[in-house]
Short mmCIF file of C-alpha atoms (C1' of nucleotides) in Angstrom, two decimals:
data_model
loop_
_atom_site.label_atom_id
_atom_site.label_comp_id
_atom_site.label_asym_id
_atom_site.label_seq_id
_atom_site.Cartn_x
_atom_site.Cartn_y
_atom_site.Cartn_z
CA UNK R 31 -21.76 30.52 5.68
CA UNK R 32 -19.65 27.06 4.99
CA UNK R 33 -20.90 23.88 6.10
CA UNK R 34 -18.94 22.16 8.58
CA UNK R 35 -16.68 19.01 6.65
CA UNK R 36 -18.08 16.21 6.54
CA UNK R 37 -16.49 12.87 5.25
CA UNK R 38 -17.46 9.53 4.35
CA UNK R 39 -16.05 6.30 4.32
CA UNK R 40 -16.74 3.63 3.07
CA UNK R 41 -14.78 -0.17 3.54
CA UNK R 42 -16.21 -3.52 2.03
CA UNK R 43 -16.59 -6.36 4.59
CA UNK R 44 -13.71 -8.41 4.53
CA UNK R 45 -13.14 -8.07 1.09
CA UNK R 46 -11.22 -10.50 -0.52
CA UNK R 47 -14.05 -13.59 1.01
CA UNK R 48 -16.95 -11.45 -0.33
CA UNK R 49 -15.68 -10.86 -3.70
CA UNK R 50 -15.34 -15.16 -3.46
CA UNK R 51 -18.67 -15.55 -1.49
CA UNK R 52 -20.64 -13.33 -4.66
CA UNK R 53 -19.42 -16.32 -6.89
CA UNK R 54 -19.41 -18.87 -3.99
CA UNK R 55 -22.84 -18.50 -2.35
CA UNK R 56 -22.44 -21.42 -0.05
CA UNK R 57 -19.54 -20.47 1.61
CA UNK R 58 -21.56 -17.57 3.32
CA UNK R 59 -22.14 -18.37 6.99
CA UNK R 60 -19.12 -20.71 6.96
CA UNK R 61 -15.65 -19.82 8.46
CA UNK R 62 -13.75 -18.60 5.45
CA UNK R 63 -9.75 -17.59 4.75
CA UNK R 64 -8.06 -15.90 1.78
CA UNK R 65 -3.99 -16.76 1.43
CA UNK R 66 -1.47 -14.18 0.05
CA UNK R 67 1.06 -14.95 -2.61
CA UNK R 68 2.28 -18.53 -2.60
CA UNK R 69 -0.62 -18.79 0.03
CA UNK R 70 2.07 -17.70 2.88
CA UNK R 71 -0.13 -15.68 5.31
CA UNK R 72 -4.03 -15.29 6.37
CA UNK R 73 -4.96 -11.59 4.70
CA UNK R 74 -8.02 -12.03 5.14
CA UNK R 75 -11.00 -13.63 7.60
CA UNK R 76 -14.77 -14.01 7.23
CA UNK R 77 -16.28 -13.03 10.49
CA UNK R 78 -16.38 -16.12 10.72
CA UNK R 79 -12.77 -17.22 11.21
CA UNK R 80 -12.72 -13.43 13.14
CA UNK R 81 -14.71 -14.49 15.93
CA UNK R 82 -12.85 -18.11 16.19
CA UNK R 83 -9.52 -16.20 16.96
CA UNK R 84 -7.92 -16.38 13.76
CA UNK R 85 -5.19 -13.10 13.72
CA UNK R 86 -4.25 -11.17 10.26
CA UNK R 87 -1.38 -11.06 8.61
CA UNK R 88 0.09 -14.79 10.44
CA UNK R 89 1.61 -17.18 9.01
CA UNK R 90 -0.69 -20.35 7.58
CA UNK R 91 1.68 -22.94 8.60
CA UNK R 92 1.08 -21.80 12.84
CA UNK R 93 -3.02 -21.99 12.38
CA UNK R 94 -3.53 -24.77 9.74
CA UNK R 95 -3.81 -27.54 12.50
CA UNK R 96 -6.04 -24.86 14.66
CA UNK R 97 -8.33 -24.69 11.48
CA UNK R 98 -8.75 -28.34 10.90
CA UNK R 99 -9.86 -28.53 13.62
CA UNK R 100 -12.32 -25.99 13.52
CA UNK R 101 -13.50 -26.48 9.67
CA UNK R 102 -11.52 -23.73 7.98
CA UNK R 103 -12.08 -22.76 4.58
CA UNK R 104 -8.93 -21.69 3.31
CA UNK R 105 -8.42 -20.52 -0.44
CA UNK R 106 -5.41 -18.80 -2.67
CA UNK R 107 -5.68 -15.46 -3.47
CA UNK R 108 -7.37 -13.88 -7.18
CA UNK R 109 -6.04 -10.78 -7.48
CA UNK R 110 -7.47 -10.11 -11.27
CA UNK R 111 -11.51 -10.91 -9.12
CA UNK R 112 -10.68 -8.73 -6.89
CA UNK R 113 -8.85 -5.69 -8.82
CA UNK R 114 -12.27 -6.37 -10.88
CA UNK R 115 -15.13 -5.93 -8.14
CA UNK R 116 -13.21 -3.23 -6.34
CA UNK R 117 -14.10 -1.26 -9.18
CA UNK R 118 -17.49 -1.98 -9.69
CA UNK R 119 -17.35 -0.99 -6.69
CA UNK R 120 -16.24 2.41 -6.62
CA UNK R 121 -17.60 3.19 -10.70
CA UNK R 122 -20.98 3.22 -8.48
CA UNK R 123 -20.06 5.53 -5.43
CA UNK R 124 -18.24 7.66 -8.32
CA UNK R 125 -21.05 8.09 -10.24
CA UNK R 126 -22.58 9.88 -6.47
CA UNK R 127 -19.47 11.30 -5.74
CA UNK R 128 -17.29 12.56 -8.54
CA UNK R 129 -14.83 13.97 -5.47
CA UNK R 130 -14.22 10.06 -4.62
CA UNK R 131 -11.19 9.87 -2.83
CA UNK R 132 -10.31 5.59 -3.53
CA UNK R 133 -7.52 5.08 -0.58
CA UNK R 134 -6.77 1.55 -1.29
CA UNK R 135 -8.39 -1.21 -2.64
CA UNK R 136 -11.52 -2.05 -0.50
CA UNK R 137 -12.08 1.63 0.69
CA UNK R 138 -12.96 5.01 -0.02
CA UNK R 139 -13.75 8.65 1.29
CA UNK R 140 -15.97 11.33 -0.20
CA UNK R 141 -17.11 14.85 0.97
CA UNK R 142 -20.84 14.64 2.18
CA UNK R 143 -21.70 18.47 3.46
CA UNK R 144 -24.28 18.77 0.58
CA UNK R 145 -26.27 15.83 1.10
CA UNK R 146 -29.14 16.66 3.28
CA UNK R 147 -29.63 13.66 5.19
CA UNK R 148 -26.08 11.77 4.98
CA UNK R 149 -27.81 9.28 7.29
CA UNK R 150 -30.60 7.83 4.73
CA UNK R 151 -27.90 9.15 1.80
CA UNK R 152 -25.34 6.64 2.95
CA UNK R 153 -28.19 3.57 3.56
CA UNK R 154 -28.75 3.71 0.25
CA UNK R 155 -25.71 3.56 -1.06
CA UNK R 156 -25.07 0.62 1.20
CA UNK R 157 -28.03 -1.24 -0.37
CA UNK R 158 -27.52 -0.57 -3.73
CA UNK R 159 -23.83 -1.65 -4.02
CA UNK R 160 -24.77 -4.82 -2.24
CA UNK R 161 -27.51 -5.85 -4.77
CA UNK R 162 -25.52 -4.78 -7.45
CA UNK R 163 -22.09 -6.06 -6.54
CA UNK R 164 -22.88 -8.74 -4.25
CA UNK R 165 -20.34 -6.57 -1.86
CA UNK R 166 -21.81 -6.13 2.00
CA UNK R 167 -20.04 -2.83 3.23
CA UNK R 168 -19.44 -0.38 6.09
CA UNK R 169 -19.96 3.42 6.32
CA UNK R 170 -18.36 5.82 8.92
CA UNK R 171 -19.77 9.56 8.69
CA UNK R 172 -18.19 11.66 10.88
CA UNK R 173 -15.95 15.63 11.07
CA UNK R 174 -12.76 13.65 10.14
CA UNK R 175 -11.30 11.24 8.29
CA UNK R 176 -9.60 9.49 11.69
CA UNK R 177 -13.17 9.87 13.06
CA UNK R 178 -14.79 8.78 9.67
CA UNK R 179 -12.76 6.04 10.57
CA UNK R 180 -13.66 5.05 13.98
CA UNK R 181 -17.32 5.20 13.12
CA UNK R 182 -16.52 2.70 9.53
CA UNK R 183 -15.35 0.61 13.00
CA UNK R 184 -18.32 0.87 15.12
CA UNK R 185 -20.82 0.72 12.33
CA UNK R 186 -18.65 -2.89 11.31
CA UNK R 187 -19.34 -4.45 15.43
CA UNK R 188 -22.34 -2.95 16.45
CA UNK R 189 -25.19 -4.36 14.22
CA UNK R 190 -28.06 -2.02 15.36
CA UNK R 191 -26.54 0.42 13.50
CA UNK R 192 -26.96 -1.33 10.60
CA UNK R 193 -23.41 -1.06 8.73
CA UNK R 194 -23.80 3.02 8.72
CA UNK R 195 -22.71 5.32 11.98
CA UNK R 196 -23.02 8.71 11.84
CA UNK R 197 -21.29 10.97 14.81
CA UNK R 198 -23.72 13.64 14.74
CA UNK R 199 -22.86 15.20 18.27
CA UNK R 200 -20.14 15.44 20.06
CA UNK R 201 -21.83 13.28 23.25
CA UNK R 202 -22.22 9.97 21.01
CA UNK R 203 -18.15 11.01 19.99
CA UNK R 204 -16.87 10.74 23.28
CA UNK R 205 -19.44 7.60 24.83
CA UNK R 206 -17.31 5.52 21.72
CA UNK R 207 -13.81 6.66 21.61
CA UNK R 208 -14.07 6.32 25.63
CA UNK R 209 -14.48 2.65 25.01
CA UNK R 210 -12.15 2.81 21.56
CA UNK R 211 -8.11 1.20 22.42
CA UNK R 212 -5.57 3.50 21.09
CA UNK R 213 -4.05 1.28 18.93
CA UNK R 214 -7.12 1.12 16.35
CA UNK R 215 -7.34 4.73 15.93
CA UNK R 216 -5.93 5.59 12.76
CA UNK R 217 -2.44 6.34 12.26
CA UNK R 218 -1.70 4.53 15.69
CA UNK R 219 0.33 1.69 15.14
CA UNK R 220 2.64 -1.16 17.05
CA UNK R 221 5.24 1.11 18.16
CA UNK R 222 3.38 4.46 19.57
CA UNK R 223 1.09 2.06 21.18
CA UNK R 224 3.57 0.74 23.10
CA UNK R 225 4.97 4.39 23.77
CA UNK R 226 1.45 4.85 25.22
CA UNK R 227 0.97 1.82 27.40
CA UNK R 228 3.61 2.37 28.87
CA UNK R 229 2.41 6.03 29.42
CA UNK R 230 -0.95 4.71 30.89
CA UNK R 231 -3.48 5.59 28.02
CA UNK R 232 -5.19 3.02 26.60
CA UNK R 233 -8.11 4.62 24.63
CA UNK R 234 -8.60 6.82 21.97
CA UNK R 235 -10.20 9.55 24.48
CA UNK R 236 -7.62 9.28 26.76
CA UNK R 237 -5.19 10.10 24.10
CA UNK R 238 -7.26 12.66 22.10
CA UNK R 239 -7.08 14.96 25.82
CA UNK R 240 -3.36 15.14 26.49
CA UNK R 241 -2.14 18.21 25.74
CA UNK R 242 -0.60 19.27 22.23
CA UNK R 243 2.98 20.26 23.75
CA UNK R 244 2.96 16.60 25.27
CA UNK R 245 1.83 14.76 22.17
CA UNK R 246 4.21 16.87 20.17
CA UNK R 247 7.47 16.14 22.16
CA UNK R 248 6.54 11.89 21.95
CA UNK R 249 4.95 11.51 18.97
CA UNK R 250 5.50 14.15 16.55
CA UNK R 251 3.05 15.84 14.11
CA UNK R 252 2.86 12.87 13.16
CA UNK R 253 0.53 12.03 16.44
CA UNK R 254 -0.70 15.62 17.10
CA UNK R 255 -2.70 15.12 14.06
CA UNK R 256 -4.36 12.63 15.05
CA UNK R 257 -5.15 13.76 18.41
CA UNK R 258 -6.74 16.96 16.91
CA UNK R 259 -8.56 14.89 14.05
CA UNK R 260 -9.90 13.42 17.19
CA UNK R 261 -11.05 16.24 18.37
CA UNK R 262 -13.26 17.04 15.28
CA UNK R 263 -10.43 19.31 13.85
CA UNK R 264 -9.64 18.17 10.02
CA UNK R 265 -6.34 18.19 9.87
CA UNK R 266 -5.57 15.93 7.24
CA UNK R 267 -7.69 16.97 3.96
CA UNK R 268 -9.54 15.39 1.38
CA UNK R 269 -6.82 14.82 -1.55
CA UNK R 270 -7.79 15.48 -5.29
CA UNK R 271 -8.17 11.97 -6.37
CA UNK R 272 -6.28 12.87 -9.66
CA UNK R 273 -2.86 12.97 -8.05
CA UNK R 274 -0.79 10.04 -9.57
CA UNK R 275 1.81 7.84 -7.56
CA UNK R 276 4.51 8.64 -6.51
CA UNK R 277 6.84 5.02 -7.09
CA UNK R 278 5.97 1.75 -8.78
CA UNK R 279 6.86 -1.35 -7.02
CA UNK R 280 6.91 -4.89 -8.00
CA UNK R 281 8.41 -7.41 -5.73
CA UNK R 282 7.30 -10.99 -4.98
CA UNK R 283 8.59 -13.57 -1.87
CA UNK R 284 9.48 -16.46 -4.13
CA UNK R 285 7.86 -19.99 -3.60
CA UNK R 286 11.17 -21.91 -3.07
CA UNK R 287 14.78 -20.14 -2.91
CA UNK R 288 16.63 -19.06 -6.13
CA UNK R 289 20.25 -19.91 -5.97
CA UNK R 290 20.50 -19.72 -10.06
CA UNK R 291 21.36 -16.70 -11.20
CA UNK R 292 19.58 -16.89 -14.45
CA UNK R 293 16.71 -18.00 -12.57
CA UNK R 294 16.97 -14.76 -10.69
CA UNK R 295 17.64 -12.80 -13.88
CA UNK R 296 13.89 -14.24 -15.60
CA UNK R 297 12.23 -13.99 -12.07
CA UNK R 298 13.76 -10.04 -12.18
CA UNK R 299 12.48 -9.69 -16.36
CA UNK R 300 9.71 -10.12 -14.94
CA UNK R 301 9.15 -7.92 -12.19
CA UNK R 302 10.29 -5.33 -14.83
CA UNK R 303 7.77 -6.48 -17.97
CA UNK R 304 5.28 -5.81 -15.04
CA UNK R 305 6.22 -2.96 -13.62
CA UNK R 306 6.44 -1.00 -17.14
CA UNK R 307 2.37 -2.16 -17.52
CA UNK R 308 1.72 -0.13 -14.38
CA UNK R 309 3.46 2.26 -15.34
CA UNK R 310 1.47 2.94 -18.79
CA UNK R 311 -1.18 2.01 -17.06
CA UNK R 312 -0.95 5.39 -14.75
CA UNK R 313 0.11 7.57 -18.00
CA UNK R 314 3.61 7.88 -16.19
CA UNK R 315 7.48 7.46 -17.04
CA UNK R 316 10.07 6.60 -14.40
CA UNK R 317 13.15 8.39 -13.96
CA UNK R 318 14.97 5.60 -12.24
CA UNK R 319 14.67 2.11 -11.88
CA UNK R 320 16.08 0.26 -8.23
CA UNK R 321 16.49 -3.31 -8.24
CA UNK R 322 16.64 -5.27 -4.87
CA UNK R 323 17.61 -8.76 -3.80
CA UNK R 324 17.12 -10.64 -0.28
CA UNK R 325 17.43 -14.09 0.77
CA UNK R 326 15.32 -14.71 3.85
CA UNK R 327 15.42 -12.29 6.95
CA UNK R 328 14.25 -15.35 8.77
CA UNK R 329 17.62 -16.42 8.84
CA UNK R 330 19.54 -14.09 10.52
CA UNK R 331 22.91 -15.63 9.63
CA UNK R 332 23.89 -15.90 6.05
CA UNK R 333 21.56 -13.11 5.22
CA UNK R 334 22.45 -11.39 2.42
CA UNK R 335 20.64 -8.20 0.70
CA UNK R 336 21.20 -5.46 -1.71
CA UNK R 337 20.03 -2.97 -4.09
CA UNK R 338 21.10 -0.93 -6.99
CA UNK R 339 19.89 2.32 -8.70
CA UNK R 340 20.18 3.72 -11.57
CA UNK R 341 18.44 6.47 -14.13
CA UNK R 342 17.43 6.56 -17.38
CA UNK R 343 18.70 8.92 -20.26
CA UNK R 344 15.09 9.93 -20.16
CA UNK R 345 12.23 9.17 -18.51
CA UNK R 346 10.49 5.78 -19.79
CA UNK R 347 7.71 3.44 -19.53
CA UNK R 348 9.50 0.97 -22.65
CA UNK R 349 9.46 -2.37 -21.71
CA UNK R 350 13.07 -3.29 -23.28
CA UNK R 351 14.57 -0.43 -21.76
CA UNK R 352 13.42 -1.12 -17.84
CA UNK R 353 14.25 -4.87 -18.41
CA UNK R 354 17.91 -3.79 -19.88
CA UNK R 355 18.35 -2.04 -16.95
CA UNK R 356 17.68 -4.00 -14.23
CA UNK R 357 19.58 -6.82 -15.62
CA UNK R 358 22.45 -4.11 -15.19
CA UNK R 359 21.68 -3.53 -12.31
CA UNK R 360 20.97 -7.48 -10.83
CA UNK R 361 24.88 -8.50 -12.73
CA UNK R 362 26.14 -6.01 -9.88
CA UNK R 363 24.29 -6.71 -6.68
CA UNK R 364 24.21 -10.59 -7.58
CA UNK R 365 26.22 -13.37 -5.22
CA UNK R 366 26.48 -16.66 -5.99
CA UNK R 367 26.14 -18.55 -3.09
CA UNK R 368 23.01 -17.76 -1.52
CA UNK R 369 19.16 -18.84 -0.81
CA UNK R 370 17.60 -15.60 -2.60
CA UNK R 371 13.82 -15.24 -1.26
CA UNK R 372 12.73 -12.26 -2.44
CA UNK R 373 13.04 -9.70 -5.20
CA UNK R 374 12.01 -7.02 -6.94
CA UNK R 375 12.18 -3.12 -8.74
CA UNK R 376 10.69 -0.43 -7.92
CA UNK R 377 10.39 2.80 -10.75
CA UNK R 378 10.83 6.27 -8.93
CA UNK R 379 10.52 10.73 -9.57
CA UNK R 380 7.26 9.45 -11.61
CA UNK R 381 6.30 12.00 -14.47
CA UNK R 382 3.06 12.21 -16.37
CA UNK R 383 3.56 10.72 -19.86
CA UNK R 384 1.68 14.04 -21.12
CA UNK R 385 3.82 16.18 -19.84
CA UNK R 386 7.36 14.80 -20.60
CA UNK R 387 9.09 17.48 -23.18
CA UNK R 388 11.60 15.89 -25.43
CA UNK R 389 14.65 16.57 -24.10
CA UNK R 390 16.79 18.19 -27.19
CA UNK R 391 19.96 17.01 -26.31
CA UNK R 392 19.38 13.23 -25.94
CA UNK R 393 19.60 11.52 -28.99
CA UNK R 394 16.53 9.94 -29.89
CA UNK R 395 14.58 9.08 -33.13
CA UNK R 396 11.84 10.38 -32.71
CA UNK R 397 10.32 7.91 -35.73
CA UNK R 398 11.99 5.33 -33.47
CA UNK R 399 10.25 6.95 -30.10
CA UNK R 400 6.64 6.23 -31.63
CA UNK R 401 7.70 3.09 -33.02
CA UNK R 402 8.17 1.98 -29.12
CA UNK R 403 5.02 3.25 -28.16
CA UNK R 404 3.22 1.35 -30.30
CA UNK R 405 4.17 -1.87 -29.30
CA UNK R 406 3.81 -1.23 -25.90
CA UNK R 407 0.10 -0.58 -27.20
CA UNK R 408 -0.74 -3.81 -29.44
CA UNK R 409 1.43 -5.17 -26.07
CA UNK R 410 -0.85 -3.94 -23.74
CA UNK R 411 -4.08 -4.30 -25.66
CA UNK R 412 -4.18 -8.11 -26.11
CA UNK R 413 -2.59 -9.01 -22.54
CA UNK R 414 -5.69 -7.01 -21.00
CA UNK R 415 -8.44 -7.78 -24.13
CA UNK R 416 -7.43 -11.86 -22.58
CA UNK R 417 -7.53 -10.62 -18.56
CA UNK R 418 -4.20 -12.83 -18.20
CA UNK R 419 -0.44 -12.38 -20.75
CA UNK R 420 -0.51 -13.83 -23.53
CA UNK R 421 2.59 -11.26 -24.83
CA UNK R 422 5.81 -11.10 -22.91
CA UNK R 423 9.34 -11.22 -23.32
CA UNK R 424 11.82 -13.74 -24.01
CA UNK R 425 14.12 -12.49 -20.95
CA UNK R 426 10.70 -12.94 -18.31
CA UNK R 427 9.67 -16.59 -16.96
CA UNK R 428 6.78 -18.37 -18.47
CA UNK R 429 5.69 -20.69 -16.22
CA UNK R 430 7.36 -18.38 -12.91
CA UNK R 431 9.09 -21.00 -10.64
CA UNK R 432 9.46 -19.60 -8.00
CA UNK R 433 5.77 -19.41 -7.80
CA UNK R 434 4.20 -22.17 -6.10
CA UNK R 435 0.81 -22.14 -5.16
CA UNK R 436 -1.27 -25.00 -3.06
CA UNK R 437 -4.39 -24.26 -2.68
CA UNK R 438 -6.85 -23.89 -5.89
CA UNK R 439 -7.97 -20.42 -6.50
CA UNK R 440 -10.79 -19.49 -7.86
CA UNK R 441 -11.69 -19.12 -11.57
CA UNK R 442 -11.27 -15.43 -12.87
CA UNK R 443 -14.94 -14.88 -13.48
CA UNK R 444 -15.00 -11.36 -14.50
CA UNK R 445 -11.96 -11.08 -16.00
CA UNK R 446 -11.65 -14.48 -18.48
CA UNK R 447 -14.33 -15.59 -20.67
CA UNK R 448 -13.61 -19.37 -20.15
CA UNK R 449 -13.69 -18.90 -16.90
CA UNK R 450 -17.08 -17.13 -16.89
CA UNK R 451 -19.68 -18.47 -14.33
CA UNK R 452 -22.63 -20.81 -15.26
CA UNK R 453 -25.08 -21.31 -13.87
CA UNK R 454 -27.34 -24.89 -14.19
CA UNK R 455 -31.19 -24.73 -13.67
"C1'" DT Y 170 9.57 -26.81 6.27
"C1'" DC Y 171 6.13 -22.71 5.66
"C1'" DT Y 172 6.12 -15.92 7.45
"C1'" DG Y 173 2.24 -10.53 1.68
"C1'" DG Y 174 2.92 -6.58 -1.28
"C1'" DG Y 175 1.82 -2.73 -2.58
"C1'" DG Y 176 2.12 1.82 -1.06
"C1'" DT Y 177 2.85 7.59 1.59
"C1'" DC Y 178 5.31 10.36 4.91
"C1'" DC Y 179 8.02 11.96 8.11
"C1'" DT Y 180 12.57 12.27 10.40
"C1'" DA Y 181 17.33 12.73 12.15
"C1'" DG Y 182 21.48 13.63 9.98
"C1'" DG Y 183 24.98 14.36 6.55
"C1'" DA Y 184 26.75 18.13 3.22
"C1'" DC Y 185 27.13 22.06 1.37
"C1'" DC Y 186 26.51 27.12 1.16
"C1'" DC Y 187 27.25 31.80 2.73
"C1'" DT J 96 39.69 27.89 26.95
"C1'" DC J 97 38.39 29.03 23.02
"C1'" DT J 98 36.64 26.52 17.58
"C1'" DG J 99 29.97 30.98 13.31
"C1'" DG J 100 25.51 29.92 12.86
"C1'" DG J 101 21.88 29.82 10.05
"C1'" DG J 102 19.89 27.80 5.56
"C1'" DT J 103 18.81 24.24 2.12
"C1'" DC J 104 19.16 19.67 -0.19
"C1'" DC J 105 19.23 14.62 0.15
"C1'" DT J 106 18.94 10.23 1.66
"C1'" DA J 107 18.39 6.40 4.80
"C1'" DG J 108 15.24 4.58 7.84
"C1'" DG J 109 11.19 4.43 10.29
"C1'" DA J 110 6.23 4.31 11.05
"C1'" DC J 111 2.26 3.56 9.87
"C1'" DC J 112 -1.40 1.89 6.40
"C1'" DC J 113 -4.53 -1.19 3.99
#
DNA sequence: TCTGGGGTCCTAGGACCC
DNA sequence: TCTGGGGTCCTAGGACCC
């Protein structure tokens, strides 16, 4: 007989802050926050910062005074460092679990039904990852993904579990769900929470106990799936991790307003070039490109946003093509007289580059194609080796004028030779 | 003055077809 | 007052996630 499914969810604690602390141990025990691009929002908080009541995702300027009063340290984000630390954690996990499903930079699921003693196994994983990477993690174990999420939540808040929570019987599950705010359930966001509150539902247990028809009627199949998952019936399958992305987006808010068309052209070219890199990393080709620009959505009068979709004659990952099409689109939608706050590109209908069949009717010289591939490979290799872009296209902006950092960023400790950590003895 | 950057999935409604 | 009906495909927009 087949054993019941069992899911584990690994989640790195306060991931960005934890990465910073690995190389800056004097920050351990202090309230720290990491900021988004251009230092706009707070995107990661240490436990001490959370305890002070600083919320996730809020604009920095609204909390600046408060943070100064309480001695909260803020630093700019360093995504290369976080991506590299994430790879290290995931590599260790995938060594023990080949069917690891990476959910985000700091989160992964894996099935556990074949493991003799899940609790013990996960405790040793947790210890190993801390020893080898310096990153503290929490693990939730349960029959379904949604319950594993809840268990993980509990693991972070109830220290008596020592970072690993195993929902092994229905009594334990009910006990925690009765105390679990419904808005913290995976898949239940702001809108659904509001609607549930109006109907008198506050906890995960209350939601789980509603009738199927009622849930289906108000919250569609998505809501019903969540309810079933809370009852321990798996509805969200463990996906094959080999499945690739369906679209790739590269976009930024600008550190200052852009009014000049040529500046916007440089910005869009840089986004297209970065999109090309991501495509080739994924070993995919894009069938179309969408370019979009917008003014600040916080300024209601004088708002303008527009986008244009362009199809390639055949799927491509060749950066000069991406830049060329992005510029064509931009010309059509750019209106002068506006102060632009954000722009970007979206690449869609991705197909694996290995599966792509040459279209016989497109007049494309094969030798030429081979050369293009070679150029892109050289470009990627060079930029990868140095850990930051040293080769780029003339249309790209060299020193992005829209990028404004006010606070120092940590060095690229793990991806740039000059930034290697030195220890004085 | 200052408000992230990615993604996925679902639904409703229109176009179109037989 | 009557004015078919059902299926598929596509798109835009909403809701959610971290």
